[in-house]
Tab-separated table of C-alpha atoms in Angstrom:
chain	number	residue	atom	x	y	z
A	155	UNK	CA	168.762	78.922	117.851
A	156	UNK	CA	167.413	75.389	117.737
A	157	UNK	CA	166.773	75.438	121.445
A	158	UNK	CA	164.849	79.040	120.982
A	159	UNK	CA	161.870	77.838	118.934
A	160	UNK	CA	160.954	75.274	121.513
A	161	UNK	CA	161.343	77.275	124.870
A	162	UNK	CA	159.610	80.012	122.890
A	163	UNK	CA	156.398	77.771	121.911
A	164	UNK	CA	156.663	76.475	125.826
A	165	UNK	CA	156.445	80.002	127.014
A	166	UNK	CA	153.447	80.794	125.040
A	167	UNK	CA	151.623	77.818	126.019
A	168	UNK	CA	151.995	78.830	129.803
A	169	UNK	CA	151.115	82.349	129.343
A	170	UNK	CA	147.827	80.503	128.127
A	171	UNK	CA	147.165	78.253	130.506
A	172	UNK	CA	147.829	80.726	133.218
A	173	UNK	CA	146.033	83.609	132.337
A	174	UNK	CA	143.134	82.414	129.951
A	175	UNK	CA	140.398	79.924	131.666
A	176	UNK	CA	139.517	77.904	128.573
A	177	UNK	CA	136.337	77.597	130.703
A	178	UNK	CA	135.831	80.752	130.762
A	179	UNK	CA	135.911	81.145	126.832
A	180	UNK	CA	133.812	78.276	126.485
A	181	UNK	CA	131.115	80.206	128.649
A	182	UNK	CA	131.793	82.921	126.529
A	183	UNK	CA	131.091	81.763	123.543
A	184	UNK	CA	127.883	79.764	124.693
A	185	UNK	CA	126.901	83.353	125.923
A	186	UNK	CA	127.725	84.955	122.559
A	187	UNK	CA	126.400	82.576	120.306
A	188	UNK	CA	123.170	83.791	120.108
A	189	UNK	CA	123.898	86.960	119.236
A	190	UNK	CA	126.836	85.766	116.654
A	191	UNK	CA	123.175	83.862	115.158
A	192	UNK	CA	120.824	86.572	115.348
A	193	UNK	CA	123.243	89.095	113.105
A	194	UNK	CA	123.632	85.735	110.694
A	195	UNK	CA	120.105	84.878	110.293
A	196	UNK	CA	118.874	87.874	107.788
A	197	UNK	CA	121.292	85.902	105.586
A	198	UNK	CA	119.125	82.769	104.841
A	199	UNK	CA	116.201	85.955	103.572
A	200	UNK	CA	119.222	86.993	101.415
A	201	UNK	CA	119.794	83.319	100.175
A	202	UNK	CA	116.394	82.537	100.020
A	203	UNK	CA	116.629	85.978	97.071
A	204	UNK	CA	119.300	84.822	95.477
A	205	UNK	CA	117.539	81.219	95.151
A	206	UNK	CA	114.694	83.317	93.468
A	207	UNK	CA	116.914	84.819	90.833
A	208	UNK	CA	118.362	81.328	90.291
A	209	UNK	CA	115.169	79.733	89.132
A	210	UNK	CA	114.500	82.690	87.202
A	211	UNK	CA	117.502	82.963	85.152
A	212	UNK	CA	117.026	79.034	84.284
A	213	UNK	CA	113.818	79.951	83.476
A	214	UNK	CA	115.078	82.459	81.017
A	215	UNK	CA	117.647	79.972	79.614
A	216	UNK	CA	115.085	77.924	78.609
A	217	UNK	CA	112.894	80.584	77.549
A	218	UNK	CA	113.073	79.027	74.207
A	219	UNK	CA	111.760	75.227	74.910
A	220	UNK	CA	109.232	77.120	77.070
A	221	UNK	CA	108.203	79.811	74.190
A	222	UNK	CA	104.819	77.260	73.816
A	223	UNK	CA	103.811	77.413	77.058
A	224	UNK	CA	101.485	79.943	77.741
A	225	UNK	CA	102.953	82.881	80.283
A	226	UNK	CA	106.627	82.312	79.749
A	227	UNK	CA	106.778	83.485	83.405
A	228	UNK	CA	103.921	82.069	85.087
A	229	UNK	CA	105.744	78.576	85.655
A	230	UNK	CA	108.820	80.314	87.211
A	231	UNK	CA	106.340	82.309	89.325
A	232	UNK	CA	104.417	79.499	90.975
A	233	UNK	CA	107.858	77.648	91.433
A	234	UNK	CA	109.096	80.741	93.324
A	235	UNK	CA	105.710	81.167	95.273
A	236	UNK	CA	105.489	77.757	96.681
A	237	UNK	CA	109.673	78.116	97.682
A	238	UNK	CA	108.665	81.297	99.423
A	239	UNK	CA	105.124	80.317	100.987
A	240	UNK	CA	106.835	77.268	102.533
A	241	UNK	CA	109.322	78.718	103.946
A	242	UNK	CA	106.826	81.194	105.787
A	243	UNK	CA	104.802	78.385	106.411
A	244	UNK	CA	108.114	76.300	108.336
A	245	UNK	CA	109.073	79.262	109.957
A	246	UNK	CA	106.527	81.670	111.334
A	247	UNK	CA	103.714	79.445	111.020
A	248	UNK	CA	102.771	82.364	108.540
A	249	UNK	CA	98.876	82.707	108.120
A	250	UNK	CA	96.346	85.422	106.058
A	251	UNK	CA	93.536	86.770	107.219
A	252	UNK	CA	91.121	88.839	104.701
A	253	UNK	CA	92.187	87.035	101.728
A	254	UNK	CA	89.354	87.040	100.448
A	255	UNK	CA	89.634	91.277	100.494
A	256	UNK	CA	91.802	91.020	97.557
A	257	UNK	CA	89.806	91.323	94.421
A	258	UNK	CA	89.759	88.120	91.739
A	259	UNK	CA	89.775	90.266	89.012
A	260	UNK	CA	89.647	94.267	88.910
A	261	UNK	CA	92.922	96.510	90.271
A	262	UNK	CA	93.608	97.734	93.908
A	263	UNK	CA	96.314	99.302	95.559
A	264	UNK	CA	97.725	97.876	98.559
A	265	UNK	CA	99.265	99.760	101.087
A	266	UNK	CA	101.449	97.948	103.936
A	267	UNK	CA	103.669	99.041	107.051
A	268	UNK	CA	107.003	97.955	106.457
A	269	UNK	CA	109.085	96.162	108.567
A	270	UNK	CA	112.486	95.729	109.024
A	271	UNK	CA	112.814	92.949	106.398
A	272	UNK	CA	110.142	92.902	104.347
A	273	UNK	CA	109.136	88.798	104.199
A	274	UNK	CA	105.473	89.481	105.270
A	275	UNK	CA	104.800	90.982	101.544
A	276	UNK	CA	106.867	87.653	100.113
A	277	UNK	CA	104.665	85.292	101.731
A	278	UNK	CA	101.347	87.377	100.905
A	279	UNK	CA	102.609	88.014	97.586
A	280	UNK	CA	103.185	84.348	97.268
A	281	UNK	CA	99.531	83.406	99.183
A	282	UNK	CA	97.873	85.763	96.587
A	283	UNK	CA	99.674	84.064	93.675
A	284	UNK	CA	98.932	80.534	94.765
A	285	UNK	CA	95.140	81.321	95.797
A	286	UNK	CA	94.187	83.962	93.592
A	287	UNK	CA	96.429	83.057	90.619
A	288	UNK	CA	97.096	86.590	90.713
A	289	UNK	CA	100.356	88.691	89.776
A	290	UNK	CA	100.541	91.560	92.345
A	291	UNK	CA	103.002	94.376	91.293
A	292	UNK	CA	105.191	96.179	94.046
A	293	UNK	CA	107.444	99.229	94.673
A	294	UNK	CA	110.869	99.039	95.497
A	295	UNK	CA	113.160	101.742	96.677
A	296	UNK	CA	115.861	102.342	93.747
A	297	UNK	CA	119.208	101.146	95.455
A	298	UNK	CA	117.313	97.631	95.155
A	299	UNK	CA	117.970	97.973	91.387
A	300	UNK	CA	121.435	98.347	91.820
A	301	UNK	CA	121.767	94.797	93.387
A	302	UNK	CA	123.717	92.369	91.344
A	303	UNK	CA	120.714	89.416	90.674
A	304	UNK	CA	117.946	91.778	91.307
A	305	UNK	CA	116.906	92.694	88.064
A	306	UNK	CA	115.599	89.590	86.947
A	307	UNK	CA	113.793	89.207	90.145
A	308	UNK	CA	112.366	92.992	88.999
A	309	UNK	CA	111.511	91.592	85.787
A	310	UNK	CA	109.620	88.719	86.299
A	311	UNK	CA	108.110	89.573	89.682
A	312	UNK	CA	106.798	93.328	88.357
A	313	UNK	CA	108.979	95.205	90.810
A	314	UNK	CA	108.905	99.007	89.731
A	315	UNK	CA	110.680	102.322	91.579
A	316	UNK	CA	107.311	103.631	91.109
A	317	UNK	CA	106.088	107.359	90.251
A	318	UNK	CA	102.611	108.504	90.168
A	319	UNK	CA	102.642	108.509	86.266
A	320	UNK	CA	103.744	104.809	86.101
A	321	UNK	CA	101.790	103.251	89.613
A	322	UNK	CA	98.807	104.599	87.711
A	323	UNK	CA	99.319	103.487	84.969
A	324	UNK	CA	99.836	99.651	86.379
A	325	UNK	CA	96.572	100.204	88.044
A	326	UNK	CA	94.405	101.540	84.958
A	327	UNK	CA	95.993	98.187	83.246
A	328	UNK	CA	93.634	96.382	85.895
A	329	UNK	CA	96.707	94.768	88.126
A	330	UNK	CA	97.124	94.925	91.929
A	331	UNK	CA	100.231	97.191	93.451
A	332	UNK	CA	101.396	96.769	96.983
A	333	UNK	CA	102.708	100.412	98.239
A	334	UNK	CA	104.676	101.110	101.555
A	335	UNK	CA	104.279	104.528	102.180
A	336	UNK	CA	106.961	104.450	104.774
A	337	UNK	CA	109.567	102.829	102.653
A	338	UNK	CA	113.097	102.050	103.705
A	339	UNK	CA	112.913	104.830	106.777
A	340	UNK	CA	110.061	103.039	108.106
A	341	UNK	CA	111.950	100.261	107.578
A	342	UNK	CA	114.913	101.409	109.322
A	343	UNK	CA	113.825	103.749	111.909
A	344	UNK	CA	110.567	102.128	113.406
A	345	UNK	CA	110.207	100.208	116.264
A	346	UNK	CA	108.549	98.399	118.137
A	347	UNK	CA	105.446	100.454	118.723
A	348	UNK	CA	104.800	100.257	114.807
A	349	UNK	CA	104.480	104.045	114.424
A	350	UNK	CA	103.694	104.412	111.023
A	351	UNK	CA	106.600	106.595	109.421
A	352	UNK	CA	105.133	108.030	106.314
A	353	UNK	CA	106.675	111.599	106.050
A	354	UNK	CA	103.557	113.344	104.652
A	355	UNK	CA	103.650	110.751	101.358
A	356	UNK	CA	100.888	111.309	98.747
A	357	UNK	CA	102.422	109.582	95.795
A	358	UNK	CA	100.309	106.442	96.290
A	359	UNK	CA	97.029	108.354	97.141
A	360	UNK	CA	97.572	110.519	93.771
A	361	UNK	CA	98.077	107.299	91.797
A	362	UNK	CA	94.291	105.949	93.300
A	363	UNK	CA	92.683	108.617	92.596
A	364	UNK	CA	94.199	108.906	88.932
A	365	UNK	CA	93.498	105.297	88.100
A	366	UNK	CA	90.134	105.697	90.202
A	367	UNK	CA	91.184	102.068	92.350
A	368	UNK	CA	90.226	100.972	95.613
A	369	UNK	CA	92.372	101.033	98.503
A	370	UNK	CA	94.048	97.653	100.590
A	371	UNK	CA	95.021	98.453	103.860
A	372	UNK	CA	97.339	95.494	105.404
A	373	UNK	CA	99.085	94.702	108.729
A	374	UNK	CA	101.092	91.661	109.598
A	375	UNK	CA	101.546	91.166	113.111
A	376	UNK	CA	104.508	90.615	115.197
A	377	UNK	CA	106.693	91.762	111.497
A	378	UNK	CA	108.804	94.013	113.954
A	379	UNK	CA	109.850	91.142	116.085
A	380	UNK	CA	110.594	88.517	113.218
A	381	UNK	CA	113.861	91.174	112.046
A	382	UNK	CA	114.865	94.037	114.082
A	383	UNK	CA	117.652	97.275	113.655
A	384	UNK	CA	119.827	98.206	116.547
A	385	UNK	CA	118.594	100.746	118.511
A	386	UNK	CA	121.741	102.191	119.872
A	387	UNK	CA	123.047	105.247	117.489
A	388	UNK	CA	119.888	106.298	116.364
A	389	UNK	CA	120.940	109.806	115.470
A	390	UNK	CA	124.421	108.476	113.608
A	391	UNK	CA	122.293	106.116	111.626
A	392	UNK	CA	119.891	109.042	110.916
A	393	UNK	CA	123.073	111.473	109.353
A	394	UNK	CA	123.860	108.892	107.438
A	395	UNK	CA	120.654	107.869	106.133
A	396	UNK	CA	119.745	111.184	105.465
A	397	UNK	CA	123.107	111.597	103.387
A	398	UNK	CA	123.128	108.444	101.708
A	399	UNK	CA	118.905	107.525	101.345
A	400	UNK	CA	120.975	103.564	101.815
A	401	UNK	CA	119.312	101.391	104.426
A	402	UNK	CA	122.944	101.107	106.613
A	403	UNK	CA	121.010	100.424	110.034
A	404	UNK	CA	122.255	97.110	110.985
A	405	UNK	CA	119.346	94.543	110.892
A	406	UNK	CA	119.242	91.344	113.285
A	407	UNK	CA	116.749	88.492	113.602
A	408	UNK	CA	114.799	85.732	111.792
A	409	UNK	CA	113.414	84.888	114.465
A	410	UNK	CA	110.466	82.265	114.181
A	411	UNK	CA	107.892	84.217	115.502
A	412	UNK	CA	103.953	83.757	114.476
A	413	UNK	CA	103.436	85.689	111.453
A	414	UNK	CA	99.709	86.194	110.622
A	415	UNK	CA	98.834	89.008	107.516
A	416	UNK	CA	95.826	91.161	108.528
A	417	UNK	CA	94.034	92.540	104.972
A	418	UNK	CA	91.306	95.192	105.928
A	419	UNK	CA	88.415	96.091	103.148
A	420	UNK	CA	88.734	98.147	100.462
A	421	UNK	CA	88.722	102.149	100.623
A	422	UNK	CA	86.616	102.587	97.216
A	423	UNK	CA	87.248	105.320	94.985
A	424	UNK	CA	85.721	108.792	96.273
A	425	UNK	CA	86.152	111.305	93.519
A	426	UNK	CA	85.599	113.565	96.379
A	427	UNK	CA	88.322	112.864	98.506
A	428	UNK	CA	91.807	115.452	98.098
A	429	UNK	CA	95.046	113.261	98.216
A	430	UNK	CA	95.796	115.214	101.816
A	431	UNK	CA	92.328	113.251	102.864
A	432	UNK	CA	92.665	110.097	101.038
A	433	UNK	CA	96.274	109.693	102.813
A	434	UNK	CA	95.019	110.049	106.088
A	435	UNK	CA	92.190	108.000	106.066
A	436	UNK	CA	94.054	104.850	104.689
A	437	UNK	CA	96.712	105.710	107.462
A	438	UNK	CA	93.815	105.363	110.071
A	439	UNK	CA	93.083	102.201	108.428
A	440	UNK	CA	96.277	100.496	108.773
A	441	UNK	CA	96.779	101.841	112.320
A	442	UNK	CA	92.924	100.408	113.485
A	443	UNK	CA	94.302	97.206	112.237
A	444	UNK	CA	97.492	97.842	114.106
A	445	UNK	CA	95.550	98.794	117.457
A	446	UNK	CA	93.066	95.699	116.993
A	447	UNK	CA	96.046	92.974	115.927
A	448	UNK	CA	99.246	93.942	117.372
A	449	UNK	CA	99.999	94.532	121.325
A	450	UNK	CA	102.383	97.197	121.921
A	451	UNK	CA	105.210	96.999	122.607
A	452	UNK	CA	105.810	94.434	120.310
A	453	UNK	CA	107.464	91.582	122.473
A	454	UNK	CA	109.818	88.675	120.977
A	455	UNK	CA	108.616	86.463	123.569
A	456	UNK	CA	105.318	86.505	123.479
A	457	UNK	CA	105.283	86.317	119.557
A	458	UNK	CA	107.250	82.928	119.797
A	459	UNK	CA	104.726	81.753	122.084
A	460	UNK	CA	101.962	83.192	119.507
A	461	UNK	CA	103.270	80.021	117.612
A	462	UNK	CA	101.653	77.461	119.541
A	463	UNK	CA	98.879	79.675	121.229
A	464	UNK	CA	96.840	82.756	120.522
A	465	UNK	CA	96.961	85.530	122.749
A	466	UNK	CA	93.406	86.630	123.627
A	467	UNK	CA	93.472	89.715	122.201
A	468	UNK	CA	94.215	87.825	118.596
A	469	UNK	CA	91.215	85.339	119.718
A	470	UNK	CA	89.007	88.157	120.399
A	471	UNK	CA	89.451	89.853	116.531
């Protein structure tokens, strides 16, 4: 027995040595690791939230020593803004064109294609904030609400499920409200093409024409190559999409691609426009500024290199 442990550790370590090349493990994990980090990136977004409701909540805490300050909120805010416009800043080089297409001071919806992960709005949202000294209200799918730290985020950020009644209603109030008609499946299912995935939505035109507000229609380039979902399964993913409305697609990425936010002009209010009309003429406006800013097929590559020089077809718009 005490000679069996030893000849027994002795055997192992030659069935090792014989049939596993550590070089060839070392190769393999130089080979893997970059696809080990792509899966593990969307976690510093997730950090980067949960950093967000951090500040908030001390905000909150102190809500009392801060109860003379005028806009409880509005420190908290700007604190969050600058976090979140740095990091865009850092890491995409993140840029916005058309600011100056947001109004200082009356309401607008604005309607956005969604990417995979979302930080395009976060950085404008932050951009209008800073610039504009602006709040701008958004719509969030509901499982969001159900995240533990979210709804303080939901609180002092204005994040709403959003119905027609209550979109309006934010509108009428004078506020801006940043739509994606596409939503989590646009999210989830597009590609790299940047098909817009809207499913016949009219929720958002409905709520412009009730609160009689000007449309926003914005792009941000290369969003599709910054996160990506895994093409392979598309049909599984689908079933269990359409069973569970949960975005379960697996999402890689963060890479640091150029970012830069496209904001076209305002739609104005046409009391003569049906929702069916309305819909599909702010669609054509966020697909011209797809077809103007973004070559397709999107391309990882050529949205790094984005980050240290235009491509002419950016130069030329």
């Amino acid at each position: 027995m005490m000679s069996f442990v030893p000849n027994m550790v002795n055997s192992i370590e030659n069935v090792i040595v014989q049939y596993i090349d550590i070089d060839f493990t070392l190769w393999l994990t130089w080979v893997l690791a970059p696809v080990i980090i792509t899966f593990l990136l969307p976690i510093v977004i997730v950090l980067l939230l949960y950093l967000t409701s951090i500040i908030l909540y001390i905000y909150r805490w102190h809500r009392h020593r801060l109860r003379d300050v005028a806009g409880f909120w509005d420190g908290a805010r700007k604190l969050v803004a600058i976090v979140w416009d740095a990091h865009g800043w850092i890491w995409h080089g993140y840029e916005v064109c058309g600011l100056e297409n947001v109004p200082d001071d009356t309401p607008a919806l604005i309607i956005y294609y969604h990417g995979a992960v979302p930080v395009d709005v976060y950085y404008f949202l932050s951009k209008v904030m800073l610039f504009k000294n602006r709040m701008v209200h958004t719509v969030a799918d509901r499982f969001l609400f159900k995240i533990p730290g979210f709804s303080i985020i939901a609180e002092a950020l204005k994040v709403i499920p959003g119905t027609v009644q209550t979109c309006s209603a934010v509108l009428k109030e004078n506020n801006l409200l940043a739509i994606s008609p596409g939503g989590v499946y646009e999210a989830q299912f597009g590609n790299s093409y940047y098909h817009l995935e809207w499913k016949g939505r009219l929720g958002f035109a409905k709520a412009a024409l009730d609160a009689k507000a000007p449309i926003i229609p914005l792009f941000t380039q290369n969003i599709r190559e910054s996160f990506r979902t895994v093409s392979f399964g598309r049909q599984f993913w689908l079933k269990i999409y359409q069973w569970t409305r949960l975005p379960i697609v697996p999402i890689y990425g963060g890479f640091p691609v150029k970012l830069k936010t496209h904001v076209g002009k305002p739609i104005p209010y046409d009391p003569g426009l049906t929702p069916e009309e309305l819909s599909a003429k702010v669609a054509a406006a966020v697909e011209d500024l797809i077809a103007t800013h973004q070559r397709i097929p999107g391309s990882f590559v050529r949205a790094l290199i984005e980050r240290i020089h235009e491509t002419p077809k950016d130069k030329d718009h």
